[in-house]
mmCIF file of C-alpha atoms and ligand atoms in Angstrom:
data_model
loop_
_atom_site.group_PDB
_atom_site.id
_atom_site.type_symbol
_atom_site.label_atom_id
_atom_site.label_comp_id
_atom_site.label_asym_id
_atom_site.label_seq_id
_atom_site.Cartn_x
_atom_site.Cartn_y
_atom_site.Cartn_z
ATOM 1 C CA UNK A 297 2.017 -12.417 25.603
ATOM 2 C CA UNK A 298 0.416 -9.294 27.093
ATOM 3 C CA UNK A 299 -1.810 -6.862 25.161
ATOM 4 C CA UNK A 300 0.965 -4.414 24.372
ATOM 5 C CA UNK A 301 3.327 -7.086 23.058
ATOM 6 C CA UNK A 302 0.479 -8.509 20.977
ATOM 7 C CA UNK A 303 -0.304 -5.080 19.479
ATOM 8 C CA UNK A 304 3.369 -4.471 18.703
ATOM 9 C CA UNK A 305 3.554 -7.844 16.997
ATOM 10 C CA UNK A 306 0.333 -7.202 15.079
ATOM 11 C CA UNK A 307 1.759 -3.891 13.911
ATOM 12 C CA UNK A 308 5.177 -5.316 12.957
ATOM 13 C CA UNK A 309 3.574 -8.153 10.974
ATOM 14 C CA UNK A 310 1.306 -5.742 9.071
ATOM 15 C CA UNK A 311 4.084 -3.273 8.308
ATOM 16 C CA UNK A 312 6.453 -5.991 7.049
ATOM 17 C CA UNK A 313 3.730 -7.407 4.808
ATOM 18 C CA UNK A 314 2.807 -3.973 3.404
ATOM 19 C CA UNK A 315 6.430 -3.102 2.670
ATOM 20 C CA UNK A 316 7.024 -6.475 0.996
ATOM 21 C CA UNK A 317 4.036 -5.809 -1.314
ATOM 22 C CA UNK A 318 5.447 -2.559 -2.708
ATOM 23 C CA UNK A 319 6.255 -2.625 -6.408
ATOM 24 C CA UNK A 320 8.189 -0.555 -8.944
ATOM 25 C CA UNK A 321 10.772 0.704 -6.466
ATOM 26 C CA UNK A 322 14.467 0.498 -7.331
ATOM 27 C CA UNK A 323 15.570 -2.626 -5.402
ATOM 28 C CA UNK A 324 18.357 -0.867 -3.447
ATOM 29 C CA UNK A 325 15.931 1.878 -2.362
ATOM 30 C CA UNK A 326 13.340 -0.737 -1.378
ATOM 31 C CA UNK A 327 16.049 -2.425 0.669
ATOM 32 C CA UNK A 328 16.983 0.853 2.418
ATOM 33 C CA UNK A 329 13.299 1.583 3.145
ATOM 34 C CA UNK A 330 12.808 -1.869 4.669
ATOM 35 C CA UNK A 331 16.043 -1.548 6.674
ATOM 36 C CA UNK A 332 14.867 1.763 8.120
ATOM 37 C CA UNK A 333 11.380 0.528 9.006
ATOM 38 C CA UNK A 334 11.983 -2.941 10.422
ATOM 39 C CA UNK A 335 13.909 -4.246 13.403
ATOM 40 C CA UNK A 336 13.458 -1.663 16.129
ATOM 41 C CA UNK A 337 11.274 1.012 17.580
ATOM 42 C CA UNK A 338 8.803 0.894 20.411
ATOM 43 C CA UNK A 339 5.886 1.411 17.993
ATOM 44 C CA UNK A 340 4.470 3.802 20.534
ATOM 45 C CA UNK A 341 2.275 5.790 18.159
ATOM 46 C CA UNK A 342 0.529 2.793 16.510
ATOM 47 C CA UNK A 343 -0.111 1.194 19.933
ATOM 48 C CA UNK A 344 -1.531 4.464 21.239
ATOM 49 C CA UNK A 345 -3.911 4.740 18.277
ATOM 50 C CA UNK A 346 -5.029 1.096 18.683
ATOM 51 C CA UNK A 347 -5.665 1.539 22.412
ATOM 52 C CA UNK A 348 -7.623 4.781 22.007
ATOM 53 C CA UNK A 349 -9.798 3.048 19.388
ATOM 54 C CA UNK A 350 -10.253 0.021 21.617
ATOM 55 C CA UNK A 351 -11.291 2.182 24.553
ATOM 56 C CA UNK A 352 -14.081 3.493 22.288
ATOM 57 C CA UNK A 353 -15.201 0.015 21.245
ATOM 58 C CA UNK A 354 -13.632 0.041 17.757
ATOM 59 C CA UNK A 355 -12.038 -3.087 16.235
ATOM 60 C CA UNK A 356 -8.329 -3.012 15.390
ATOM 61 C CA UNK A 357 -8.540 -4.004 11.717
ATOM 62 C CA UNK A 358 -9.716 -0.576 10.494
ATOM 63 C CA UNK A 359 -6.575 0.930 11.994
ATOM 64 C CA UNK A 360 -4.039 -1.533 10.607
ATOM 65 C CA UNK A 361 -3.053 0.467 7.525
ATOM 66 C CA UNK A 362 -3.571 3.952 9.038
ATOM 67 C CA UNK A 363 -1.175 3.179 11.900
ATOM 68 C CA UNK A 364 1.412 1.945 9.408
ATOM 69 C CA UNK A 365 1.124 5.341 7.696
ATOM 70 C CA UNK A 366 1.529 7.094 11.033
ATOM 71 C CA UNK A 367 4.661 5.120 11.827
ATOM 72 C CA UNK A 368 6.119 5.793 8.347
ATOM 73 C CA UNK A 369 5.993 9.510 9.154
ATOM 74 C CA UNK A 370 7.721 8.892 12.482
ATOM 75 C CA UNK A 371 10.415 6.783 10.800
ATOM 76 C CA UNK A 372 10.954 9.390 8.089
ATOM 77 C CA UNK A 373 11.411 11.992 10.854
ATOM 78 C CA UNK A 374 13.999 9.786 12.578
ATOM 79 C CA UNK A 375 15.906 9.015 9.359
ATOM 80 C CA UNK A 376 16.185 12.728 8.599
ATOM 81 C CA UNK A 377 16.834 13.622 12.276
ATOM 82 C CA UNK A 378 19.915 11.357 12.249
ATOM 83 C CA UNK A 379 21.447 12.956 9.129
ATOM 84 C CA UNK A 380 24.804 14.754 9.500
ATOM 85 C CA UNK A 381 23.083 18.082 8.754
ATOM 86 C CA UNK A 382 20.718 17.516 11.669
ATOM 87 C CA UNK A 383 21.718 15.461 14.765
ATOM 88 C CA UNK A 384 24.509 13.546 13.030
ATOM 89 C CA UNK A 385 23.747 10.254 14.750
ATOM 90 C CA UNK A 386 25.478 7.100 13.509
ATOM 91 C CA UNK A 387 23.252 4.710 15.462
ATOM 92 C CA UNK A 388 19.490 4.094 15.600
ATOM 93 C CA UNK A 389 17.684 1.105 17.090
ATOM 94 C CA UNK A 390 21.011 -0.456 17.981
ATOM 95 C CA UNK A 391 22.213 -0.569 14.371
ATOM 96 C CA UNK A 392 23.754 1.837 11.874
ATOM 97 C CA UNK A 393 21.408 4.754 11.140
ATOM 98 C CA UNK A 394 20.088 4.857 7.580
ATOM 99 C CA UNK A 395 22.667 7.262 6.144
ATOM 100 C CA UNK A 396 25.459 5.308 7.898
ATOM 101 C CA UNK A 397 24.241 1.995 6.512
ATOM 102 C CA UNK A 398 23.634 3.406 3.003
ATOM 103 C CA UNK A 399 24.557 7.007 2.214
ATOM 104 C CA UNK A 400 23.154 10.480 2.810
ATOM 105 C CA UNK A 401 21.341 10.835 -0.490
ATOM 106 C CA UNK A 402 19.686 7.457 0.015
ATOM 107 C CA UNK A 403 18.614 8.397 3.564
ATOM 108 C CA UNK A 404 17.094 11.685 2.321
ATOM 109 C CA UNK A 405 15.196 9.772 -0.353
ATOM 110 C CA UNK A 406 14.093 7.072 2.124
ATOM 111 C CA UNK A 407 12.551 9.839 4.248
ATOM 112 C CA UNK A 408 10.956 11.539 1.251
ATOM 113 C CA UNK A 409 9.623 8.215 -0.009
ATOM 114 C CA UNK A 410 8.175 7.207 3.369
ATOM 115 C CA UNK A 411 6.428 10.534 3.708
ATOM 116 C CA UNK A 412 4.677 10.208 0.351
ATOM 117 C CA UNK A 413 3.914 6.526 0.901
ATOM 118 C CA UNK A 414 2.191 7.313 4.206
ATOM 119 C CA UNK A 415 -0.388 9.415 2.390
ATOM 120 C CA UNK A 416 -0.822 6.838 -0.383
ATOM 121 C CA UNK A 417 -1.655 4.270 2.278
ATOM 122 C CA UNK A 418 -4.106 6.586 4.036
ATOM 123 C CA UNK A 419 -5.870 7.294 0.757
ATOM 124 C CA UNK A 420 -6.307 3.518 0.252
ATOM 125 C CA UNK A 421 -7.036 2.360 3.820
ATOM 126 C CA UNK A 422 -9.570 -0.504 3.610
ATOM 127 C CA UNK A 423 -12.866 -0.471 5.496
ATOM 128 C CA UNK A 424 -12.976 3.334 5.769
ATOM 129 C CA UNK A 425 -15.125 5.766 3.816
ATOM 130 C CA UNK A 426 -13.649 8.693 1.862
ATOM 131 C CA UNK A 427 -14.520 11.207 4.575
ATOM 132 C CA UNK A 428 -12.676 9.223 7.245
ATOM 133 C CA UNK A 429 -9.628 8.774 5.013
ATOM 134 C CA UNK A 430 -9.593 12.506 4.322
ATOM 135 C CA UNK A 431 -9.791 13.297 8.049
ATOM 136 C CA UNK A 432 -6.790 11.014 8.656
ATOM 137 C CA UNK A 433 -4.834 12.655 5.816
ATOM 138 C CA UNK A 434 -5.620 16.161 7.127
ATOM 139 C CA UNK A 435 -4.648 15.167 10.681
ATOM 140 C CA UNK A 436 -1.354 13.552 9.764
ATOM 141 C CA UNK A 437 -0.261 16.134 7.203
ATOM 142 C CA UNK A 438 -0.946 18.996 9.619
ATOM 143 C CA UNK A 439 0.732 17.265 12.568
ATOM 144 C CA UNK A 440 3.841 16.416 10.585
ATOM 145 C CA UNK A 441 4.145 19.535 8.437
ATOM 146 C CA UNK A 442 5.782 22.947 8.894
ATOM 147 C CA UNK A 443 3.297 24.015 11.593
ATOM 148 C CA UNK A 444 3.895 20.709 13.392
ATOM 149 C CA UNK A 445 6.812 18.276 13.573
ATOM 150 C CA UNK A 446 8.858 19.902 10.789
ATOM 151 C CA UNK A 447 8.452 23.309 12.441
ATOM 152 C CA UNK A 448 9.588 21.827 15.737
ATOM 153 C CA UNK A 449 12.626 20.235 14.133
ATOM 154 C CA UNK A 450 13.478 23.604 12.589
ATOM 155 C CA UNK A 451 13.313 25.370 15.970
ATOM 156 C CA UNK A 452 15.332 22.571 17.578
ATOM 157 C CA UNK A 453 18.130 23.187 15.079
ATOM 158 C CA UNK A 454 17.803 26.982 14.917
ATOM 159 C CA UNK A 455 16.863 28.155 18.404
ATOM 160 C CA UNK A 456 16.823 31.884 19.218
ATOM 161 C CA UNK A 457 19.683 33.226 21.349
ATOM 162 C CA UNK A 458 17.608 33.358 24.516
ATOM 163 C CA UNK A 459 15.185 30.610 25.276
ATOM 164 C CA UNK A 460 12.993 29.884 28.266
ATOM 165 C CA UNK A 461 10.896 26.978 29.503
ATOM 166 C CA UNK A 462 7.901 28.080 27.455
ATOM 167 C CA UNK A 463 9.964 27.992 24.283
ATOM 168 C CA UNK A 464 11.187 24.509 25.143
ATOM 169 C CA UNK A 465 7.706 23.243 25.955
ATOM 170 C CA UNK A 466 6.393 24.593 22.653
ATOM 171 C CA UNK A 467 9.332 22.975 20.841
ATOM 172 C CA UNK A 468 8.561 19.619 22.481
ATOM 173 C CA UNK A 469 4.907 19.969 21.621
ATOM 174 C CA UNK A 470 5.739 20.648 17.977
ATOM 175 C CA UNK A 471 8.524 18.190 17.249
ATOM 176 C CA UNK A 472 7.129 15.281 19.260
ATOM 177 C CA UNK A 473 3.751 16.127 20.743
ATOM 178 C CA UNK A 474 1.956 16.749 17.462
ATOM 179 C CA UNK A 475 2.578 13.280 16.088
ATOM 180 C CA UNK A 476 1.642 11.642 19.380
ATOM 181 C CA UNK A 477 -1.554 13.690 19.420
ATOM 182 C CA UNK A 478 -2.189 12.645 15.816
ATOM 183 C CA UNK A 479 -1.912 9.007 16.943
ATOM 184 C CA UNK A 480 -4.607 9.533 19.562
ATOM 185 C CA UNK A 481 -6.647 11.464 16.980
ATOM 186 C CA UNK A 482 -6.422 8.487 14.594
ATOM 187 C CA UNK A 483 -8.068 6.326 17.273
ATOM 188 C CA UNK A 484 -10.829 8.905 17.715
ATOM 189 C CA UNK A 485 -11.436 9.376 13.981
ATOM 190 C CA UNK A 486 -11.514 5.703 13.038
ATOM 191 C CA UNK A 487 -13.813 4.818 15.945
ATOM 192 C CA UNK A 488 -16.200 7.572 14.790
ATOM 193 C CA UNK A 489 -16.203 9.268 18.188
ATOM 194 C CA UNK A 490 -18.518 12.283 18.167
ATOM 195 C CA UNK A 491 -18.538 12.994 21.889
ATOM 196 C CA UNK A 492 -16.845 16.354 22.452
ATOM 197 C CA UNK A 493 -15.887 15.678 26.065
ATOM 198 C CA UNK A 494 -14.187 12.381 25.151
ATOM 199 C CA UNK A 495 -12.393 14.070 22.265
ATOM 200 C CA UNK A 496 -11.046 16.797 24.534
ATOM 201 C CA UNK A 497 -10.009 14.352 27.260
ATOM 202 C CA UNK A 498 -8.141 12.091 24.833
ATOM 203 C CA UNK A 499 -6.436 15.057 23.162
ATOM 204 C CA UNK A 500 -5.410 16.503 26.540
ATOM 205 C CA UNK A 501 -4.058 13.114 27.586
ATOM 206 C CA UNK A 502 -2.001 12.863 24.389
ATOM 207 C CA UNK A 503 -0.710 16.427 24.795
ATOM 208 C CA UNK A 504 0.652 15.733 28.300
ATOM 209 C CA UNK A 505 1.938 12.364 27.076
ATOM 210 C CA UNK A 506 3.906 14.033 24.261
ATOM 211 C CA UNK A 507 5.437 16.649 26.564
ATOM 212 C CA UNK A 508 6.404 14.037 29.148
ATOM 213 C CA UNK A 509 7.744 11.756 26.446
ATOM 214 C CA UNK A 510 10.153 14.284 24.906
ATOM 215 C CA UNK A 511 11.302 15.618 28.297
ATOM 216 C CA UNK A 512 12.038 12.019 29.320
ATOM 217 C CA UNK A 513 13.863 11.396 26.034
ATOM 218 C CA UNK A 514 16.053 14.417 26.843
ATOM 219 C CA UNK A 515 16.667 13.101 30.359
ATOM 220 C CA UNK A 516 17.568 9.616 29.093
ATOM 221 C CA UNK A 517 20.030 11.209 26.653
ATOM 222 C CA UNK A 518 22.009 12.522 29.616
ATOM 223 C CA UNK A 519 21.493 9.686 32.117
ATOM 224 C CA UNK A 520 21.420 6.479 30.084
ATOM 225 C CA UNK A 521 23.908 4.529 27.994
ATOM 226 C CA UNK A 522 24.199 4.104 24.241
ATOM 227 C CA UNK A 523 23.811 0.299 24.566
ATOM 228 C CA UNK A 524 20.501 0.720 26.400
ATOM 229 C CA UNK A 525 19.155 3.502 24.189
ATOM 230 C CA UNK A 526 20.176 1.952 20.873
ATOM 231 C CA UNK A 527 21.070 5.525 19.811
ATOM 232 C CA UNK A 528 24.010 7.677 20.919
ATOM 233 C CA UNK A 529 23.758 8.894 24.518
ATOM 234 C CA UNK A 530 24.997 12.437 25.190
ATOM 235 C CA UNK A 531 23.765 13.504 21.761
ATOM 236 C CA UNK A 532 22.076 16.647 23.115
ATOM 237 C CA UNK A 533 25.118 18.059 24.886
ATOM 238 C CA UNK A 534 25.163 21.248 22.800
ATOM 239 C CA UNK A 535 21.382 21.599 22.675
ATOM 240 C CA UNK A 536 18.778 23.298 24.795
ATOM 241 C CA UNK A 537 16.937 20.511 26.576
ATOM 242 C CA UNK A 538 14.897 20.092 29.730
ATOM 243 C CA UNK A 539 18.045 18.846 31.441
ATOM 244 C CA UNK A 540 20.064 21.969 30.542
ATOM 245 C CA UNK A 541 17.286 24.239 31.872
ATOM 246 C CA UNK A 542 16.556 22.501 35.166
ATOM 247 C CA UNK A 543 18.420 20.535 37.800
ATOM 248 C CA UNK A 544 18.165 16.754 37.663
ATOM 249 C CA UNK A 545 15.718 16.694 40.568
ATOM 250 C CA UNK A 546 13.595 19.428 38.983
ATOM 251 C CA UNK A 547 13.642 17.643 35.625
ATOM 252 C CA UNK A 548 12.462 14.375 37.187
ATOM 253 C CA UNK A 549 9.730 16.196 39.098
ATOM 254 C CA UNK A 550 8.647 18.042 35.933
ATOM 255 C CA UNK A 551 8.399 14.775 33.992
ATOM 256 C CA UNK A 552 6.538 13.087 36.803
ATOM 257 C CA UNK A 553 4.061 15.979 36.981
ATOM 258 C CA UNK A 554 3.392 15.731 33.240
ATOM 259 C CA UNK A 555 2.782 11.964 33.465
ATOM 260 C CA UNK A 556 0.407 12.548 36.386
ATOM 261 C CA UNK A 557 -1.552 15.082 34.323
ATOM 262 C CA UNK A 558 -1.773 12.559 31.468
ATOM 263 C CA UNK A 559 -2.964 9.827 33.820
ATOM 264 C CA UNK A 560 -5.522 12.161 35.427
ATOM 265 C CA UNK A 561 -7.128 12.690 32.008
ATOM 266 C CA UNK A 562 -7.420 8.918 31.579
ATOM 267 C CA UNK A 563 -9.115 8.644 34.954
ATOM 268 C CA UNK A 564 -11.934 10.736 33.457
ATOM 269 C CA UNK A 565 -12.530 7.979 30.898
ATOM 270 C CA UNK A 566 -13.079 5.341 33.594
ATOM 271 C CA UNK A 567 -12.704 1.613 33.110
ATOM 272 C CA UNK A 568 -12.628 1.742 29.291
ATOM 273 C CA UNK A 569 -9.163 3.364 29.488
ATOM 274 C CA UNK A 570 -7.660 0.592 31.663
ATOM 275 C CA UNK A 571 -5.257 -0.602 28.967
ATOM 276 C CA UNK A 572 -4.274 2.955 28.061
ATOM 277 C CA UNK A 573 -3.430 3.528 31.705
ATOM 278 C CA UNK A 574 -1.297 0.368 31.806
ATOM 279 C CA UNK A 575 0.454 1.425 28.591
ATOM 280 C CA UNK A 576 1.117 4.925 29.958
ATOM 281 C CA UNK A 577 2.614 3.383 33.099
ATOM 282 C CA UNK A 578 4.947 1.228 31.000
ATOM 283 C CA UNK A 579 6.127 4.150 28.870
ATOM 284 C CA UNK A 580 6.693 6.216 32.024
ATOM 285 C CA UNK A 581 8.971 3.461 33.379
ATOM 286 C CA UNK A 582 10.933 3.046 30.143
ATOM 287 C CA UNK A 583 14.713 3.195 30.056
ATOM 288 C CA UNK A 584 15.141 3.648 26.290
HETATM 289 C C1 IPE B 158 12.257 9.076 19.306
HETATM 290 O O1 IPE B 158 10.973 8.567 19.295
HETATM 291 C C2 IPE B 158 12.206 10.518 18.993
HETATM 292 C C3 IPE B 158 11.329 11.250 19.902
HETATM 293 C C4 IPE B 158 10.265 11.812 19.492
HETATM 294 C C5 IPE B 158 11.668 11.351 21.312
HETATM 295 P P1 IPE B 158 10.670 7.116 19.842
HETATM 296 O O2 IPE B 158 11.280 6.966 21.206
HETATM 297 O O3 IPE B 158 9.205 6.857 19.765
HETATM 298 O O4 IPE B 158 11.456 6.211 18.806
HETATM 299 P P2 IPE B 158 11.396 4.662 18.523
HETATM 300 O O5 IPE B 158 10.612 4.522 17.279
HETATM 301 O O6 IPE B 158 10.761 3.954 19.688
HETATM 302 O O7 IPE B 158 12.811 4.278 18.357
HETATM 303 C C1 IPE B 159 13.582 14.112 17.467
HETATM 304 O O1 IPE B 159 13.984 14.426 18.740
HETATM 305 C C2 IPE B 159 12.147 14.259 17.322
HETATM 306 C C3 IPE B 159 11.763 14.007 15.922
HETATM 307 C C4 IPE B 159 10.823 14.695 15.399
HETATM 308 C C5 IPE B 159 12.421 13.027 15.101
HETATM 309 P P1 IPE B 159 15.398 13.857 19.120
HETATM 310 O O2 IPE B 159 16.444 14.317 18.191
HETATM 311 O O3 IPE B 159 15.615 14.101 20.577
HETATM 312 O O4 IPE B 159 15.155 12.280 18.911
HETATM 313 P P2 IPE B 159 16.267 11.178 19.151
HETATM 314 O O5 IPE B 159 16.766 11.376 20.556
HETATM 315 O O6 IPE B 159 17.324 11.396 18.122
HETATM 316 O O7 IPE B 159 15.499 9.908 19.008
HETATM 317 MG MG1 MG B 160 16.731 15.903 16.906
HETATM 318 MG MG1 MG B 161 18.057 13.110 17.354
HETATM 319 MG MG1 MG B 162 16.554 12.779 21.893
#
């Protein structure tokens, strides 16, 4: 098993155990929460946080619960993103999306519940002092809130009549980039990094990563198949995406340029970022 598979497995084992421990939840809601959280997902954000921490010499155990919280926010965003009032997607991770498997009200409440639970877990994360927990809470709430992911989702659903590439880039940064940057920030916070240059380099890396990631997601929507994606292909047909603004060749070049910028930031970190570089290469090559 390579490092990335091992980290994904570590994460999946922790998340399953934490969800199984939850008490005083109506059993059908607990079931819907577990269904939405387990059995799919690249676990990109947790792995990114682990690898940033590792590159700074921090052990993984301090991040185990914080990265579960981070992923709960991502899953809540996906559950709500799939709702009929948003992207109306019947499929996620190769199975029925939450509202399709249960019902809309349950899916709304799953998302609401996951969001609150994420902050409960951060407030209780073992091995961290109160100041570190607070920094994680501030980072994740800001990244996911109305000036972050939620704001981006709003703009995605209510774009102005005339949009340009800058609008789209800002939209990508908000709806996707902020949470990816928060993941990198988690690694920095938990490892206690105080070096300004390292902070800036890691944040720049994560910013380019987020932009490349969403542009590639848009491209895959128009070039890949539902069976490969595990979510409906062609979902963005009526939306403004990178692919509707640029030719296919231009889109691929744009994505490649963003990945190169991300990788160039990692080069500044030297040998300690070797695994992050390998991870970035794998995500760049992804087909789902
Ligand atoms: C999907 O995110 C939504 C975007 C931000 C592009 P991921 O591609 O990280 O979703 P999973 O968790 O791996 O399915
Ligand atoms: C959603 O972007 C980003 C989120 C904040 C959830 P998309 O709508 O493109 O994500 P997919 O393609 O459904 O995964
Ligand atoms: Mg969407
Ligand atoms: Mg969607
Ligand atoms: Mg998409």
